[in-house]
Tab-separated table of C-alpha atoms in Angstrom:
chain	number	residue	atom	x	y	z
N	1	MET	CA	1.710	-5.733	23.548
N	2	LEU	CA	5.082	-4.041	23.202
N	3	VAL	CA	5.629	-0.303	23.485
N	4	ILE	CA	8.606	0.830	21.451
N	5	VAL	CA	10.143	4.168	22.498
N	6	LEU	CA	12.367	5.264	19.636
N	7	GLY	CA	14.827	8.075	19.922
N	8	LEU	CA	13.199	9.450	23.072
N	9	LEU	CA	16.385	9.803	25.092
N	10	ALA	CA	18.037	11.560	22.157
N	11	LEU	CA	14.951	13.718	21.870
N	12	LEU	CA	15.195	14.764	25.499
N	13	GLY	CA	18.958	15.155	25.391
N	14	LEU	CA	19.178	13.164	28.614
N	15	ALA	CA	20.848	10.032	29.849
N	16	ALA	CA	18.701	7.529	31.679
N	17	GLY	CA	17.845	8.781	35.138
N	18	PRO	CA	15.252	10.631	37.178
N	19	ALA	CA	12.699	12.666	35.273
N	20	SER	CA	13.537	16.342	34.956
N	21	ALA	CA	11.507	19.477	34.472
N	22	PHE	CA	12.588	19.501	30.821
N	23	ALA	CA	11.306	15.959	30.307
N	24	ASP	CA	7.938	16.983	31.661
N	25	GLU	CA	7.686	19.645	28.965
N	26	VAL	CA	7.882	17.116	26.136
N	27	LYS	CA	4.470	16.549	24.556
N	28	GLU	CA	3.876	12.956	23.552
N	29	VAL	CA	2.205	11.686	20.394
N	30	ARG	CA	1.242	8.042	20.848
N	31	ILE	CA	0.844	5.956	17.676
N	32	ALA	CA	-0.296	2.326	17.639
N	33	TYR	CA	0.322	-0.122	14.809
N	34	VAL	CA	-2.522	-2.647	14.704
N	35	HIS	CA	-1.921	-5.436	12.211
N	36	THR	CA	-2.680	-9.069	11.575
N	37	LEU	CA	0.228	-11.284	12.493
N	38	GLU	CA	0.745	-13.659	9.581
N	39	ARG	CA	2.606	-16.827	10.374
N	40	GLY	CA	4.175	-18.931	7.660
N	41	ARG	CA	2.368	-17.380	4.702
N	42	ILE	CA	3.100	-19.558	1.694
N	43	THR	CA	4.447	-17.903	-1.446
N	44	LEU	CA	5.295	-19.599	-4.716
N	45	SER	CA	8.897	-18.445	-4.454
N	46	VAL	CA	10.885	-18.580	-1.230
N	47	LEU	CA	12.392	-15.253	-2.313
N	48	ASP	CA	8.969	-13.627	-1.872
N	49	GLN	CA	8.476	-14.595	1.772
N	50	PRO	CA	7.419	-11.397	3.592
N	51	PRO	CA	9.846	-10.216	6.283
N	52	ALA	CA	8.651	-10.557	9.872
N	53	ASP	CA	8.774	-6.777	10.374
N	54	LEU	CA	6.951	-5.851	7.161
N	55	GLY	CA	5.219	-2.513	7.734
N	56	LEU	CA	6.490	-2.229	11.293
N	57	ALA	CA	9.987	-1.397	10.048
N	58	GLY	CA	8.547	1.504	8.059
N	59	LEU	CA	6.778	2.841	11.142
N	60	LYS	CA	9.971	2.690	13.184
N	61	VAL	CA	11.869	4.727	10.595
N	62	GLY	CA	8.973	7.180	10.436
N	63	ILE	CA	8.978	7.567	14.223
N	64	ASN	CA	12.702	8.301	14.165
N	65	ASP	CA	12.193	10.861	11.386
N	66	ASN	CA	9.410	12.518	13.374
N	67	ASN	CA	11.534	12.666	16.518
N	68	THR	CA	14.441	14.204	14.616
N	69	THR	CA	12.224	17.183	13.778
N	70	GLY	CA	9.980	17.033	16.826
N	71	ARG	CA	12.754	17.500	19.366
N	72	PHE	CA	13.064	21.148	18.378
N	73	LEU	CA	9.415	21.620	19.306
N	74	LYS	CA	9.670	19.336	22.359
N	75	GLN	CA	7.414	16.768	20.704
N	76	GLY	CA	8.034	13.075	21.341
N	77	PHE	CA	6.591	10.304	19.145
N	78	LEU	CA	6.063	6.845	20.638
N	79	LEU	CA	5.059	3.650	18.866
N	80	GLU	CA	3.153	0.664	20.239
N	81	ASP	CA	3.161	-2.531	18.197
N	82	VAL	CA	-0.204	-4.342	18.482
N	83	PRO	CA	-0.232	-7.615	16.503
N	84	LEU	CA	-3.571	-9.459	16.220
N	85	LYS	CA	-4.117	-13.115	15.517
N	86	PRO	CA	-6.053	-13.832	12.299
N	87	GLY	CA	-9.728	-13.357	13.101
N	88	GLU	CA	-9.089	-11.640	16.440
N	89	ASP	CA	-11.601	-8.917	17.293
N	90	PRO	CA	-9.942	-5.460	17.126
N	91	VAL	CA	-12.641	-3.724	19.210
N	92	PRO	CA	-11.115	-4.484	22.659
N	93	VAL	CA	-7.782	-3.176	21.366
N	94	VAL	CA	-9.407	0.127	20.410
N	95	GLU	CA	-10.947	0.422	23.878
N	96	ARG	CA	-7.584	-0.160	25.541
N	97	LEU	CA	-5.721	2.244	23.268
N	98	ALA	CA	-8.303	4.965	23.792
N	99	ALA	CA	-7.993	4.584	27.559
N	100	SER	CA	-4.196	4.881	27.308
N	101	GLY	CA	-4.382	8.195	25.455
N	102	THR	CA	-3.463	6.911	21.996
N	103	HIS	CA	-5.073	9.118	19.346
N	104	PHE	CA	-3.527	7.664	16.172
N	105	ILE	CA	-3.787	4.103	14.863
N	106	VAL	CA	-1.960	2.862	11.753
N	107	THR	CA	-3.392	-0.423	10.472
N	108	ASP	CA	-2.624	-3.306	8.163
N	109	LEU	CA	-5.817	-5.334	8.499
N	110	PRO	CA	-8.305	-7.103	6.238
N	111	ALA	CA	-11.159	-4.853	5.124
N	112	ALA	CA	-13.765	-6.334	7.488
N	113	ASP	CA	-11.488	-5.965	10.525
N	114	LEU	CA	-10.538	-2.428	9.536
N	115	LEU	CA	-14.207	-1.439	9.424
N	116	LYS	CA	-14.769	-2.922	12.888
N	117	LEU	CA	-11.803	-0.991	14.234
N	118	ALA	CA	-12.843	2.269	12.566
N	119	ASP	CA	-16.404	2.037	13.866
N	120	ALA	CA	-15.146	1.272	17.370
N	121	ALA	CA	-12.878	4.337	17.190
N	122	LEU	CA	-15.734	6.710	16.336
N	123	GLY	CA	-16.330	9.232	19.108
N	124	LYS	CA	-13.098	8.307	20.889
N	125	GLU	CA	-10.820	11.097	19.615
N	126	MET	CA	-8.918	8.705	17.347
N	127	LEU	CA	-7.782	8.903	13.729
N	128	VAL	CA	-7.101	5.723	11.763
N	129	PHE	CA	-4.651	5.297	8.871
N	130	ASN	CA	-5.121	2.364	6.516
N	131	ALA	CA	-1.625	1.393	5.400
N	132	GLY	CA	-2.441	-2.063	4.071
N	133	ALA	CA	-5.888	-2.834	2.661
N	134	LEU	CA	-6.306	-2.201	-1.085
N	135	ASP	CA	-10.082	-2.743	-1.264
N	136	ASP	CA	-11.836	0.047	-3.152
N	137	SER	CA	-14.947	-0.525	-1.024
N	138	LEU	CA	-13.136	1.008	1.962
N	139	ARG	CA	-12.920	4.284	0.017
N	140	GLU	CA	-16.360	4.016	-1.576
N	141	GLN	CA	-19.539	2.469	-0.167
N	142	ASP	CA	-17.821	1.624	3.145
N	143	CYS	CA	-15.785	4.823	3.508
N	144	ARG	CA	-15.351	6.369	6.955
N	145	ALA	CA	-14.544	9.964	7.895
N	146	ASN	CA	-12.064	8.782	10.547
N	147	VAL	CA	-9.981	6.637	8.154
N	148	ILE	CA	-7.210	8.045	5.934
N	149	HIS	CA	-5.752	5.696	3.305
N	150	THR	CA	-2.033	5.713	2.532
N	151	ALA	CA	-2.240	2.331	0.779
N	152	PRO	CA	-3.294	2.612	-2.866
N	153	THR	CA	-6.420	0.889	-4.165
N	154	TYR	CA	-6.779	-1.968	-6.598
N	155	THR	CA	-8.131	0.523	-9.147
N	156	MET	CA	-5.166	2.877	-8.686
N	157	LEU	CA	-2.713	0.037	-9.275
N	158	ALA	CA	-4.709	-1.283	-12.228
N	159	ASP	CA	-4.957	2.176	-13.819
N	160	GLY	CA	-1.228	2.735	-13.392
N	161	LEU	CA	-0.497	-0.551	-15.140
N	162	ALA	CA	-3.117	-0.027	-17.855
N	163	GLN	CA	-1.775	3.418	-18.763
N	164	TYR	CA	1.664	1.976	-19.431
N	165	LEU	CA	0.353	-0.997	-21.415
N	166	VAL	CA	-1.746	1.329	-23.565
N	167	TRP	CA	1.190	3.713	-23.967
N	168	LYS	CA	3.187	0.712	-25.235
N	169	GLN	CA	0.326	-0.085	-27.646
N	170	TRP	CA	-0.241	-3.401	-25.895
N	171	ARG	CA	-4.004	-3.013	-26.066
N	172	ASN	CA	-5.103	-6.626	-26.492
N	173	TRP	CA	-5.089	-8.433	-23.160
N	174	PHE	CA	-5.450	-12.044	-22.073
N	175	LEU	CA	-6.749	-11.783	-18.499
N	176	VAL	CA	-6.184	-14.691	-16.107
N	177	THR	CA	-7.778	-14.396	-12.666
N	178	GLY	CA	-7.509	-16.547	-9.573
N	179	SER	CA	-10.451	-18.079	-7.753
N	180	HIS	CA	-10.075	-16.351	-4.372
N	181	PRO	CA	-11.993	-13.187	-3.331
N	182	ALA	CA	-8.920	-10.925	-3.458
N	183	ASP	CA	-8.107	-12.235	-6.938
N	184	LYS	CA	-11.608	-11.330	-8.086
N	185	LEU	CA	-11.307	-7.779	-6.713
N	186	TRP	CA	-7.998	-7.380	-8.558
N	187	GLY	CA	-9.536	-8.821	-11.713
N	188	ASP	CA	-12.508	-6.436	-11.509
N	189	ALA	CA	-10.131	-3.481	-11.216
N	190	LEU	CA	-8.164	-4.633	-14.266
N	191	ARG	CA	-11.344	-5.009	-16.347
N	192	ARG	CA	-12.393	-1.492	-15.355
N	193	SER	CA	-8.979	-0.124	-16.338
N	194	ALA	CA	-9.058	-1.857	-19.707
N	195	GLU	CA	-12.390	-0.241	-20.517
N	196	ARG	CA	-11.319	3.129	-19.129
N	197	PHE	CA	-8.160	3.454	-21.203
N	198	GLY	CA	-9.149	1.704	-24.406
N	199	ALA	CA	-7.631	-1.741	-23.990
N	200	LYS	CA	-9.514	-4.865	-25.034
N	201	ILE	CA	-9.708	-8.138	-23.153
N	202	VAL	CA	-9.664	-10.626	-26.017
N	203	ALA	CA	-9.675	-13.707	-23.786
N	204	GLU	CA	-10.252	-14.489	-20.125
N	205	LYS	CA	-9.730	-17.581	-17.991
N	206	GLU	CA	-9.940	-18.465	-14.312
N	207	PHE	CA	-7.142	-20.426	-12.696
N	208	ALA	CA	-8.888	-22.420	-9.988
N	209	ASP	CA	-7.018	-23.167	-6.782
N	210	THR	CA	-7.528	-26.903	-6.363
N	211	GLY	CA	-5.227	-27.166	-3.355
N	212	GLY	CA	-2.361	-29.582	-3.030
N	213	ALA	CA	1.322	-28.983	-2.512
N	214	ARG	CA	2.802	-25.965	-4.229
N	215	GLN	CA	6.280	-27.412	-4.340
N	216	SER	CA	7.313	-30.980	-5.007
N	217	ASP	CA	10.110	-32.918	-6.639
N	218	THR	CA	8.156	-33.023	-9.886
N	219	GLY	CA	6.730	-29.512	-9.577
N	220	HIS	CA	8.898	-27.893	-12.234
N	221	ALA	CA	8.024	-30.550	-14.803
N	222	GLN	CA	4.317	-30.286	-13.999
N	223	VAL	CA	4.301	-26.492	-14.284
N	224	GLN	CA	6.293	-26.582	-17.505
N	225	ARG	CA	3.606	-28.787	-19.031
N	226	GLN	CA	0.578	-27.202	-17.358
N	227	MET	CA	1.084	-23.510	-18.133
N	228	PRO	CA	1.498	-23.797	-21.929
N	229	VAL	CA	-1.639	-25.953	-22.085
N	230	PHE	CA	-3.616	-23.587	-19.839
N	231	THR	CA	-2.682	-20.538	-21.959
N	232	GLN	CA	-3.338	-22.291	-25.270
N	233	ASP	CA	-6.437	-21.988	-27.457
N	234	VAL	CA	-7.082	-18.265	-27.019
N	235	PRO	CA	-7.048	-15.473	-29.614
N	236	ASP	CA	-3.747	-13.727	-30.184
N	237	TYR	CA	-2.968	-11.061	-27.579
N	238	ASP	CA	-0.295	-8.494	-26.774
N	239	VAL	CA	0.132	-9.141	-23.059
N	240	LEU	CA	-1.106	-11.636	-20.478
N	241	VAL	CA	-2.435	-9.813	-17.400
N	242	ALA	CA	-2.633	-11.932	-14.240
N	243	ALA	CA	-4.829	-11.269	-11.194
N	244	ASP	CA	-3.334	-13.527	-8.530
N	245	ARG	CA	-3.306	-11.822	-5.136
N	246	SER	CA	-3.396	-15.249	-3.464
N	247	GLU	CA	-0.053	-16.528	-4.787
N	248	VAL	CA	-1.412	-19.573	-6.587
N	249	PHE	CA	-0.175	-19.341	-10.188
N	250	GLY	CA	1.153	-15.903	-11.185
N	251	THR	CA	4.845	-16.598	-10.638
N	252	TYR	CA	4.580	-19.622	-12.940
N	253	LEU	CA	3.411	-17.645	-15.996
N	254	PRO	CA	6.501	-15.791	-17.320
N	255	TYR	CA	8.428	-17.802	-19.936
N	256	ARG	CA	5.840	-20.605	-19.811
N	257	THR	CA	2.914	-19.229	-21.860
N	258	TRP	CA	1.959	-20.928	-25.130
N	259	LEU	CA	2.577	-17.731	-27.082
N	260	PRO	CA	5.779	-15.783	-26.381
N	261	ARG	CA	4.149	-12.731	-24.785
N	262	PRO	CA	4.979	-10.455	-21.826
N	263	VAL	CA	3.218	-10.974	-18.495
N	264	ALA	CA	1.961	-8.181	-16.213
N	265	GLY	CA	-0.193	-7.696	-13.135
N	266	SER	CA	0.662	-10.227	-10.419
N	267	ALA	CA	3.853	-11.333	-12.187
N	268	GLY	CA	6.304	-9.883	-14.676
N	269	LEU	CA	5.578	-6.147	-14.745
N	270	MET	CA	3.855	-5.393	-11.421
N	271	PRO	CA	2.337	-2.128	-10.143
N	272	SER	CA	3.021	-1.034	-6.568
N	273	SER	CA	3.288	2.011	-4.334
N	274	TRP	CA	7.039	1.439	-3.865
N	275	HIS	CA	9.901	-0.665	-5.164
N	276	PRO	CA	13.018	-1.769	-3.256
N	277	SER	CA	15.296	-0.671	-6.114
N	278	PHE	CA	13.815	2.813	-6.494
N	279	GLU	CA	16.237	5.692	-5.815
N	280	GLY	CA	14.901	8.563	-7.944
N	281	TRP	CA	13.947	12.023	-6.642
N	282	GLY	CA	15.946	11.652	-3.452
N	283	ALA	CA	14.510	8.210	-2.631
N	284	ALA	CA	18.059	6.980	-2.004
N	285	GLN	CA	17.898	8.947	1.256
N	286	ILE	CA	14.915	7.058	2.656
N	287	GLN	CA	16.202	3.774	1.228
N	288	ASN	CA	19.556	4.246	2.987
N	289	ARG	CA	17.938	5.224	6.292
N	290	PHE	CA	15.599	2.278	6.070
N	291	GLU	CA	18.312	-0.227	5.134
N	292	LYS	CA	20.494	0.965	8.010
N	293	ALA	CA	17.609	0.492	10.459
N	294	ALA	CA	15.961	-2.677	9.097
N	295	HIS	CA	18.900	-4.379	7.327
N	296	ARG	CA	16.838	-4.870	4.172
N	297	ARG	CA	15.324	-2.806	1.367
N	298	MET	CA	12.051	-0.929	1.714
N	299	LEU	CA	8.847	-2.576	0.417
N	300	SER	CA	5.447	-1.084	-0.393
N	301	GLU	CA	3.914	-1.900	2.995
N	302	ASP	CA	6.862	-0.218	4.716
N	303	MET	CA	6.482	2.944	2.646
N	304	GLN	CA	2.717	3.075	3.218
N	305	ALA	CA	3.216	2.805	6.982
N	306	TRP	CA	6.089	5.322	6.930
N	307	THR	CA	3.909	7.787	5.026
N	308	ALA	CA	1.120	7.511	7.596
N	309	VAL	CA	3.510	8.255	10.464
N	310	ARG	CA	5.090	11.128	8.570
N	311	MET	CA	1.665	12.668	7.892
N	312	ILE	CA	1.072	12.690	11.640
N	313	GLY	CA	4.512	14.141	12.256
N	314	GLU	CA	4.089	16.786	9.583
N	315	GLY	CA	0.772	17.788	11.101
N	316	ALA	CA	2.304	18.104	14.559
N	317	THR	CA	5.256	20.121	13.257
N	318	ARG	CA	3.264	22.501	11.082
N	319	THR	CA	0.617	23.198	13.705
N	320	GLN	CA	3.121	23.093	16.601
N	321	SER	CA	0.519	21.025	18.405
N	322	VAL	CA	0.034	17.396	19.417
N	323	ALA	CA	-3.741	17.747	19.709
N	324	LEU	CA	-5.720	15.371	17.506
N	325	LYS	CA	-8.091	18.076	16.301
N	326	ASP	CA	-5.220	20.280	15.108
N	327	ILE	CA	-3.289	17.505	13.356
N	328	GLU	CA	-6.418	16.060	11.727
N	329	ALA	CA	-7.549	19.481	10.534
N	330	TYR	CA	-4.123	20.121	8.994
N	331	ILE	CA	-4.025	16.763	7.190
N	332	LYS	CA	-7.563	17.179	5.826
N	333	ALA	CA	-7.051	20.803	4.733
N	334	PRO	CA	-7.089	21.460	0.941
N	335	GLU	CA	-3.525	22.769	0.976
N	336	PHE	CA	-2.049	19.683	2.683
N	337	SER	CA	0.774	17.867	0.920
N	338	ILE	CA	3.700	15.717	1.922
N	339	ALA	CA	6.954	14.800	0.207
N	340	ALA	CA	7.088	11.058	-0.501
N	341	PHE	CA	10.153	10.703	-2.775
N	342	LYS	CA	8.046	10.142	-5.897
N	343	GLY	CA	8.824	13.234	-7.921
N	344	GLN	CA	5.900	15.279	-6.666
N	345	LYS	CA	4.138	16.050	-3.425
N	346	VAL	CA	1.268	13.719	-2.655
N	347	THR	CA	-2.074	15.074	-1.481
N	348	LEU	CA	-5.349	13.823	-0.028
N	349	ARG	CA	-8.578	13.328	-1.956
N	350	ASP	CA	-11.225	15.133	0.040
N	351	TRP	CA	-14.058	12.951	-1.268
N	352	ASN	CA	-12.772	9.654	0.155
N	353	LEU	CA	-9.558	10.464	2.101
N	354	GLN	CA	-7.367	8.462	-0.274
N	355	LEU	CA	-3.790	9.669	-0.665
N	356	ARG	CA	-3.013	10.562	-4.276
N	357	GLN	CA	0.271	8.977	-5.310
N	358	PRO	CA	2.152	7.782	-8.378
N	359	VAL	CA	2.245	4.053	-9.140
N	360	LEU	CA	5.614	2.416	-9.728
N	361	LEU	CA	5.823	-0.333	-12.349
N	362	GLY	CA	8.631	-2.756	-11.722
N	363	ASP	CA	9.922	-6.218	-12.371
N	364	GLY	CA	11.954	-8.157	-9.856
N	365	ARG	CA	15.043	-6.023	-10.399
N	366	SER	CA	14.175	-2.431	-11.282
N	367	VAL	CA	11.518	0.223	-11.847
N	368	VAL	CA	10.459	0.107	-15.502
N	369	SER	CA	8.158	3.145	-15.460
N	370	ILE	CA	6.044	5.365	-13.219
N	371	SER	CA	2.385	6.256	-13.781
N	372	PRO	CA	0.510	8.456	-14.504
N	373	GLN	CA	1.973	8.224	-17.983
N	374	GLU	CA	2.595	11.175	-20.256
N	375	GLY	CA	-0.505	12.168	-22.192
N	376	PHE	CA	-3.085	11.029	-19.638
N	377	LEU	CA	-4.455	14.408	-18.616
N	378	HIS	CA	-6.813	15.587	-15.892
N	379	GLU	CA	-8.384	18.974	-15.212
N	380	PHE	CA	-7.276	18.999	-11.570
N	381	SER	CA	-4.433	16.526	-10.988
N	382	GLU	CA	-2.949	13.898	-13.284
N	383	LEU	CA	-2.755	11.673	-10.210
N	384	ASP	CA	-6.549	11.561	-10.328
N	385	THR	CA	-6.308	9.540	-13.542
N	386	LEU	CA	-5.403	6.707	-11.137
N	387	GLY	CA	-8.337	5.186	-9.278
N	388	ILE	CA	-11.867	6.385	-8.552
N	389	ASP	CA	-12.250	10.053	-9.483
N	390	ARG	CA	-14.563	12.566	-7.811
N	391	PRO	CA	-17.416	12.263	-10.364
N	392	GLU	CA	-17.348	8.473	-10.004
N	393	THR	CA	-17.244	8.163	-6.229
N	394	SER	CA	-20.022	6.632	-4.149
N	395	CYS	CA	-18.376	7.699	-0.879
N	396	LYS	CA	-20.391	9.732	1.600
N	397	LEU	CA	-18.052	10.413	4.500
N	398	GLN	CA	-19.631	9.910	7.902
């Protein structure tokens, strides 16, 4: 376990040396990043290999941003990186962090592990931020009062995409889903969005993962023959929508379908919470800071983690306190908002603790559009046209 102290000497205004009376006055906010350490995850394109510091780089920039402001209030933010092996039990980690005085945990864990961690943190003066898992169940039937979600949900992403496709009058969809559990969750969200916004799924197929090598000397020839055949013999459609969270087939769809149609979802036009090319509404500032620190462009997981850390920092600054109860009360208050470089302040849904946020729609090079789209209205917030709304929720926070 590695503790990363970022900007603390600058915060204290001291060179390394014996502790001083001033140093003793600095109030620490300890934040842990608990995440599954993925090794060698296979993607269809080598260009899509996730960076080793995915998410963690966003936290580091967020810690530095917090310390820049916190030094005026003598607040110091410290980060501990806690990687877990796949399948490793997070409960002992929670016990250790609680004993060390860590009150805030930012996570990027599978849904089942996140629930274990959240339940272990109950009654331990800890607040958990989900910066990775997209599962709607974590905000609905399995919601927890000690978990705040900065990652969007499958339904938020699907609604953001569906609004644009409907706005384009691409209402007839050919839905192709993968065979893995995450693919099915993504497919369910896309079906819900089609019904919600008046699109029609005119055809649907499952692309089964039969295993085998994803790259070979003859791979390009095989794919060039396979994809047109797989997408043949369906009614005419406006857009093919792919649900492939498992990286099995989505990348192979554009330019290879039987009919010359656009592709969206897990390839082509893809919804996300952030895009590395995005620079609108002052986003160039965070992109430049991030690129200087991480030597790459910011990805969705980085932004989600950065937002979690900044919510903690904003709470500490506004309340002039590092106490968990004060920061948590500020974040959960109806008037809470935080600037996230998306054209409007983002706020928290009080019924399931999901952060409202726009959805960016991009291809591999640029942001094509941002949802919610014009004309999709809501009595409270247009951002609530994305995802599970208050009247629909099954969440009972406890």
